[in-house]
Short mmCIF file of C-alpha atoms and ligand atoms in Angstrom, two decimals:
data_model
loop_
_atom_site.label_atom_id
_atom_site.label_comp_id
_atom_site.label_asym_id
_atom_site.label_seq_id
_atom_site.Cartn_x
_atom_site.Cartn_y
_atom_site.Cartn_z
CA MET A 1 10.76 -11.53 43.82
CA SER A 2 7.82 -12.26 41.83
CA SER A 3 7.87 -13.75 38.64
CA ILE A 4 4.40 -12.11 37.86
CA ARG A 5 5.83 -8.99 35.09
CA THR A 6 2.59 -6.81 35.13
CA ASN A 7 0.21 -6.01 38.13
CA TYR A 8 -2.44 -6.38 35.86
CA GLU A 9 -2.31 -10.21 36.50
CA ARG A 10 -4.14 -9.19 40.08
CA TRP A 11 -5.96 -6.68 39.09
CA TYR A 12 -8.19 -8.80 36.62
CA GLU A 13 -8.38 -11.77 39.24
CA GLY A 14 -11.78 -11.04 40.31
CA ASP A 15 -15.18 -11.35 38.82
CA GLY A 16 -15.25 -7.50 37.78
CA TYR A 17 -14.10 -6.06 34.96
CA TYR A 18 -11.58 -3.79 36.21
CA TRP A 19 -11.64 -1.47 32.66
CA GLY A 20 -15.68 -2.16 32.65
CA THR A 21 -17.10 -4.06 29.63
CA GLU A 22 -18.37 -1.20 27.54
CA PRO A 23 -16.23 -0.62 23.93
CA ALA A 24 -13.90 2.68 23.84
CA LYS A 25 -15.29 5.24 21.72
CA PHE A 26 -12.72 5.23 18.95
CA LEU A 27 -13.39 2.16 17.66
CA ASP A 28 -16.62 3.04 15.82
CA GLU A 29 -13.85 5.67 13.80
CA LEU A 30 -11.56 2.19 13.06
CA ILE A 31 -14.84 0.81 11.81
CA ALA A 32 -16.09 3.68 9.89
CA LEU A 33 -12.54 3.31 8.07
CA CYS A 34 -12.71 -0.01 7.15
CA SER A 35 -16.46 -1.79 7.50
CA PRO A 36 -16.40 -5.55 9.03
CA SER A 37 -17.21 -6.99 5.59
CA GLY A 38 -15.60 -9.28 3.60
CA ASP A 39 -13.73 -11.88 6.48
CA LYS A 40 -11.68 -8.36 8.23
CA LYS A 41 -9.07 -9.92 10.64
CA VAL A 42 -8.56 -7.74 13.74
CA LEU A 43 -5.36 -7.97 16.11
CA ASP A 44 -5.89 -6.34 19.64
CA ILE A 45 -2.68 -6.16 21.30
CA GLY A 46 -2.69 -6.24 25.01
CA CYS A 47 -6.65 -6.41 25.04
CA GLY A 48 -6.81 -6.49 28.74
CA GLU A 49 -10.40 -8.16 29.60
CA GLY A 50 -11.59 -7.95 25.80
CA LYS A 51 -14.32 -5.43 26.07
CA ASP A 52 -12.71 -3.68 23.10
CA ALA A 53 -11.59 -7.25 20.86
CA VAL A 54 -15.59 -8.83 22.07
CA TYR A 55 -17.18 -5.60 20.71
CA MET A 56 -14.82 -5.65 17.06
CA ALA A 57 -16.25 -9.89 17.18
CA ALA A 58 -19.88 -8.83 17.68
CA LYS A 59 -19.30 -6.25 14.81
CA GLY A 60 -18.14 -9.09 12.72
CA TYR A 61 -14.37 -8.78 12.09
CA ALA A 62 -12.85 -11.87 12.90
CA VAL A 63 -10.76 -11.22 16.08
CA THR A 64 -7.16 -12.26 17.45
CA ALA A 65 -6.73 -10.63 20.68
CA PHE A 66 -3.44 -11.42 23.08
CA ASP A 67 -2.19 -9.90 26.43
CA LEU A 68 0.52 -10.50 29.10
CA THR A 69 -2.07 -11.66 31.73
CA GLU A 70 -3.83 -14.87 32.06
CA ASN A 71 -6.68 -13.42 34.14
CA GLY A 72 -7.08 -10.97 30.97
CA ILE A 73 -7.31 -14.02 28.32
CA ARG A 74 -9.65 -16.10 30.68
CA LYS A 75 -11.87 -12.92 31.19
CA THR A 76 -11.40 -12.27 27.63
CA LEU A 77 -12.83 -15.62 26.61
CA LEU A 78 -15.68 -15.48 29.26
CA LEU A 79 -16.80 -12.16 27.75
CA ALA A 80 -16.54 -13.50 24.31
CA ARG A 81 -18.81 -16.33 25.44
CA ASP A 82 -21.29 -14.56 27.44
CA ARG A 83 -21.99 -12.16 24.32
CA GLY A 84 -22.32 -15.51 21.54
CA VAL A 85 -18.84 -14.37 19.68
CA ASP A 86 -16.08 -16.51 18.29
CA ILE A 87 -12.25 -14.99 19.18
CA LYS A 88 -9.36 -16.09 19.37
CA ALA A 89 -7.37 -15.15 22.33
CA TYR A 90 -4.30 -15.95 24.24
CA VAL A 91 -1.20 -14.76 26.40
CA ASP A 92 1.78 -13.18 24.85
CA ASP A 93 3.88 -10.36 24.85
CA ILE A 94 4.29 -6.93 23.35
CA ASN A 95 7.98 -7.22 22.99
CA THR A 96 8.21 -10.81 21.09
CA PHE A 97 4.78 -11.80 20.03
CA GLU A 98 5.11 -13.12 16.08
CA THR A 99 2.27 -14.04 13.55
CA ASP A 100 2.25 -15.56 10.15
CA ASP A 101 -1.24 -13.56 9.77
CA GLN A 102 -1.85 -9.97 7.96
CA PHE A 103 -4.38 -8.11 9.84
CA ASP A 104 -6.95 -5.46 8.45
CA ILE A 105 -6.97 -3.18 12.10
CA ILE A 106 -4.59 -3.50 14.65
CA TYR A 107 -5.62 -1.70 17.46
CA SER A 108 -3.47 -1.36 20.69
CA SER A 109 -4.67 0.93 23.49
CA GLY A 110 -2.70 1.71 26.65
CA THR A 111 -0.22 -0.81 25.88
CA ILE A 112 2.87 0.14 23.93
CA GLN A 113 4.36 1.65 26.61
CA TYR A 114 5.07 -1.65 27.33
CA LEU A 115 7.63 -2.24 24.79
CA PHE A 116 11.17 -2.18 25.93
CA GLU A 117 13.45 0.31 24.02
CA GLU A 118 15.27 -1.83 21.99
CA ASN A 119 12.06 -3.29 20.88
CA LYS A 120 10.39 -0.02 19.48
CA LYS A 121 12.16 -0.33 16.06
CA PRO A 122 11.42 -4.36 15.30
CA PHE A 123 7.78 -3.81 16.92
CA PHE A 124 6.91 -1.12 13.91
CA ASP A 125 9.12 -3.17 11.16
CA LYS A 126 6.89 -6.01 12.31
CA LEU A 127 3.80 -3.81 12.19
CA GLU A 128 4.34 -2.67 8.25
CA ARG A 129 4.53 -6.68 7.21
CA ILE A 130 1.52 -8.10 9.34
CA THR A 131 -0.64 -5.21 8.23
CA LYS A 132 -2.32 -5.48 4.84
CA LYS A 133 -2.85 -2.96 1.72
CA ASN A 134 -5.21 -0.31 3.04
CA GLY A 135 -4.83 -1.60 6.77
CA ILE A 136 -5.36 0.63 9.74
CA VAL A 137 -3.49 0.64 12.97
CA PHE A 138 -4.73 2.20 16.09
CA PHE A 139 -2.15 3.03 19.12
CA ASN A 140 -1.84 5.31 22.25
CA VAL A 141 0.65 5.42 24.67
CA PHE A 142 1.20 7.70 27.64
CA VAL A 143 3.75 10.42 27.40
CA ASP A 144 6.07 12.34 29.92
CA LYS A 145 4.52 15.70 30.77
CA PRO A 146 7.28 17.46 33.58
CA PHE A 147 4.07 19.30 35.03
CA LEU A 148 2.11 15.62 35.72
CA GLU A 149 2.67 12.92 38.47
CA LEU A 150 3.37 9.29 37.71
CA PRO A 151 0.00 7.69 37.82
CA PRO A 152 -0.72 5.51 40.96
CA ASP A 153 -1.35 2.42 39.08
CA TRP A 154 1.39 2.69 36.84
CA ASP A 155 2.83 -0.98 36.28
CA LYS A 156 6.59 -2.70 37.14
CA GLU A 157 7.60 -2.63 33.36
CA GLU A 158 5.80 0.52 32.33
CA LYS A 159 7.70 3.56 30.22
CA MET A 160 6.76 6.88 29.66
CA TRP A 161 7.04 8.06 25.72
CA LYS A 162 8.51 11.58 24.73
CA PRO A 163 5.62 13.75 23.36
CA GLY A 164 5.55 13.26 20.05
CA GLU A 165 7.40 10.01 19.52
CA LEU A 166 4.69 7.77 18.61
CA PHE A 167 4.35 10.70 15.28
CA SER A 168 7.47 9.30 14.11
CA TYR A 169 7.23 5.67 13.35
CA LEU A 170 5.20 4.74 10.25
CA THR A 171 5.54 8.38 8.94
CA ALA A 172 5.22 6.66 5.31
CA TRP A 173 1.74 5.93 6.16
CA LYS A 174 -1.64 8.28 5.62
CA PHE A 175 -2.43 9.60 9.08
CA HIS A 176 -6.00 9.68 9.51
CA ARG A 177 -5.54 11.14 13.44
CA ILE A 178 -2.79 12.41 15.28
CA ASP A 179 -3.26 14.08 18.66
CA GLU A 180 -2.01 14.79 22.14
CA THR A 181 -4.98 14.85 24.74
CA ILE A 182 -4.70 15.43 28.78
CA PHE A 183 -7.32 13.85 30.69
CA GLU A 184 -9.07 12.43 33.83
CA ASP A 185 -9.27 8.92 34.72
CA ASP A 186 -9.81 7.31 38.41
CA SER A 187 -8.82 3.59 37.34
CA ASN A 188 -8.01 1.97 41.00
CA GLY A 189 -10.59 4.36 42.84
CA ILE A 190 -7.55 7.19 42.66
CA PRO A 191 -8.12 10.12 40.71
CA HIS A 192 -5.34 10.96 38.38
CA TYR A 193 -4.37 12.70 35.09
CA HIS A 194 -2.74 11.60 31.71
CA CYS A 195 -1.54 12.78 28.73
CA MET A 196 -1.72 10.23 25.60
CA ASP A 197 -0.80 10.75 22.30
CA THR A 198 -2.64 9.05 19.30
CA ILE A 199 -2.33 7.90 15.75
CA ILE A 200 -5.06 6.29 13.51
CA CYS A 201 -3.21 5.71 10.21
CA GLU A 202 -3.52 3.37 6.80
CA LYS A 203 -0.90 1.80 5.13
CA LEU A 204 -1.49 2.71 1.33
CA ILE A 205 1.39 0.33 -0.82
C1 SAM B 301 -3.72 0.21 30.40
S1 SAM B 301 -4.18 -1.65 29.78
C2 SAM B 301 -5.28 -1.47 28.37
C3 SAM B 301 -6.01 -2.94 28.64
C4 SAM B 301 -7.02 -2.41 27.38
N1 SAM B 301 -6.24 -2.69 25.93
C5 SAM B 301 -8.14 -1.68 27.74
O1 SAM B 301 -8.15 -0.47 26.78
O2 SAM B 301 -8.95 -2.21 28.29
C6 SAM B 301 -2.73 -2.09 29.74
C7 SAM B 301 -2.55 -3.89 29.25
O3 SAM B 301 -1.15 -4.21 29.19
C8 SAM B 301 -1.31 -5.18 29.07
N2 SAM B 301 0.51 -5.96 29.27
C9 SAM B 301 1.72 -5.30 29.96
N3 SAM B 301 2.65 -6.13 29.70
C10 SAM B 301 2.71 -6.44 28.50
C11 SAM B 301 3.15 -6.84 27.46
N4 SAM B 301 4.00 -7.29 27.86
N5 SAM B 301 2.93 -7.97 25.77
C12 SAM B 301 1.09 -7.23 26.03
N6 SAM B 301 0.24 -7.00 26.89
C13 SAM B 301 1.16 -6.40 28.13
C14 SAM B 301 -1.58 -5.95 30.60
O4 SAM B 301 -1.75 -6.66 31.17
C15 SAM B 301 -3.05 -4.46 30.62
O5 SAM B 301 -3.82 -5.39 30.37
#
């Protein structure tokens, strides 16, 4: 049996960028809530091949990013070099990562469904510790809907969350966005649908 835990290790092997190099649209929403002035720190959890982490670094944030894949981190560092920005990027696991730092923005797109069930609460407790006061957190997660098939590129350790489950964490924070959307995707070349829950929230105290 392969010791490689995610299919993304293979999908990120080539020169092309599996997710492209254009940043996600919602990053500008985060920038509007927490501008890059004054040494602001960003953590990107599950950064893939780095399109979003590198965009945030180019905007002036001090960016730390990790992903489980060596190929993802190699390409994140390559993209940062090509764009002429500094970034701290390394291989780590969302289930076990540790940091002594505190961040102004913690961002994770399409990755928290890799948290093992028993690590969900410890993960959100950790977030309380590593987010600065007035820090902003962005998460989105794939959720299970009985009328949608499992996506064709569903990964070995991914587990769908229950609709609304994400909204039950960080409830003492201020929610700037809380929504659920269904959208079409053609990653892996096969058109399919996802349902995704999203939160943007701010730690006020
Ligand atoms: C859907 S992709 C999203 C990548 C990136 N955030 C983006 O939007 O382009 C999910 C990412 O989670 C990473 N991943 C899988 N298991 C992980 C784990 N246990 N810890 C950290 N990252 C993981 C994969 O390698 C992949 O890059």
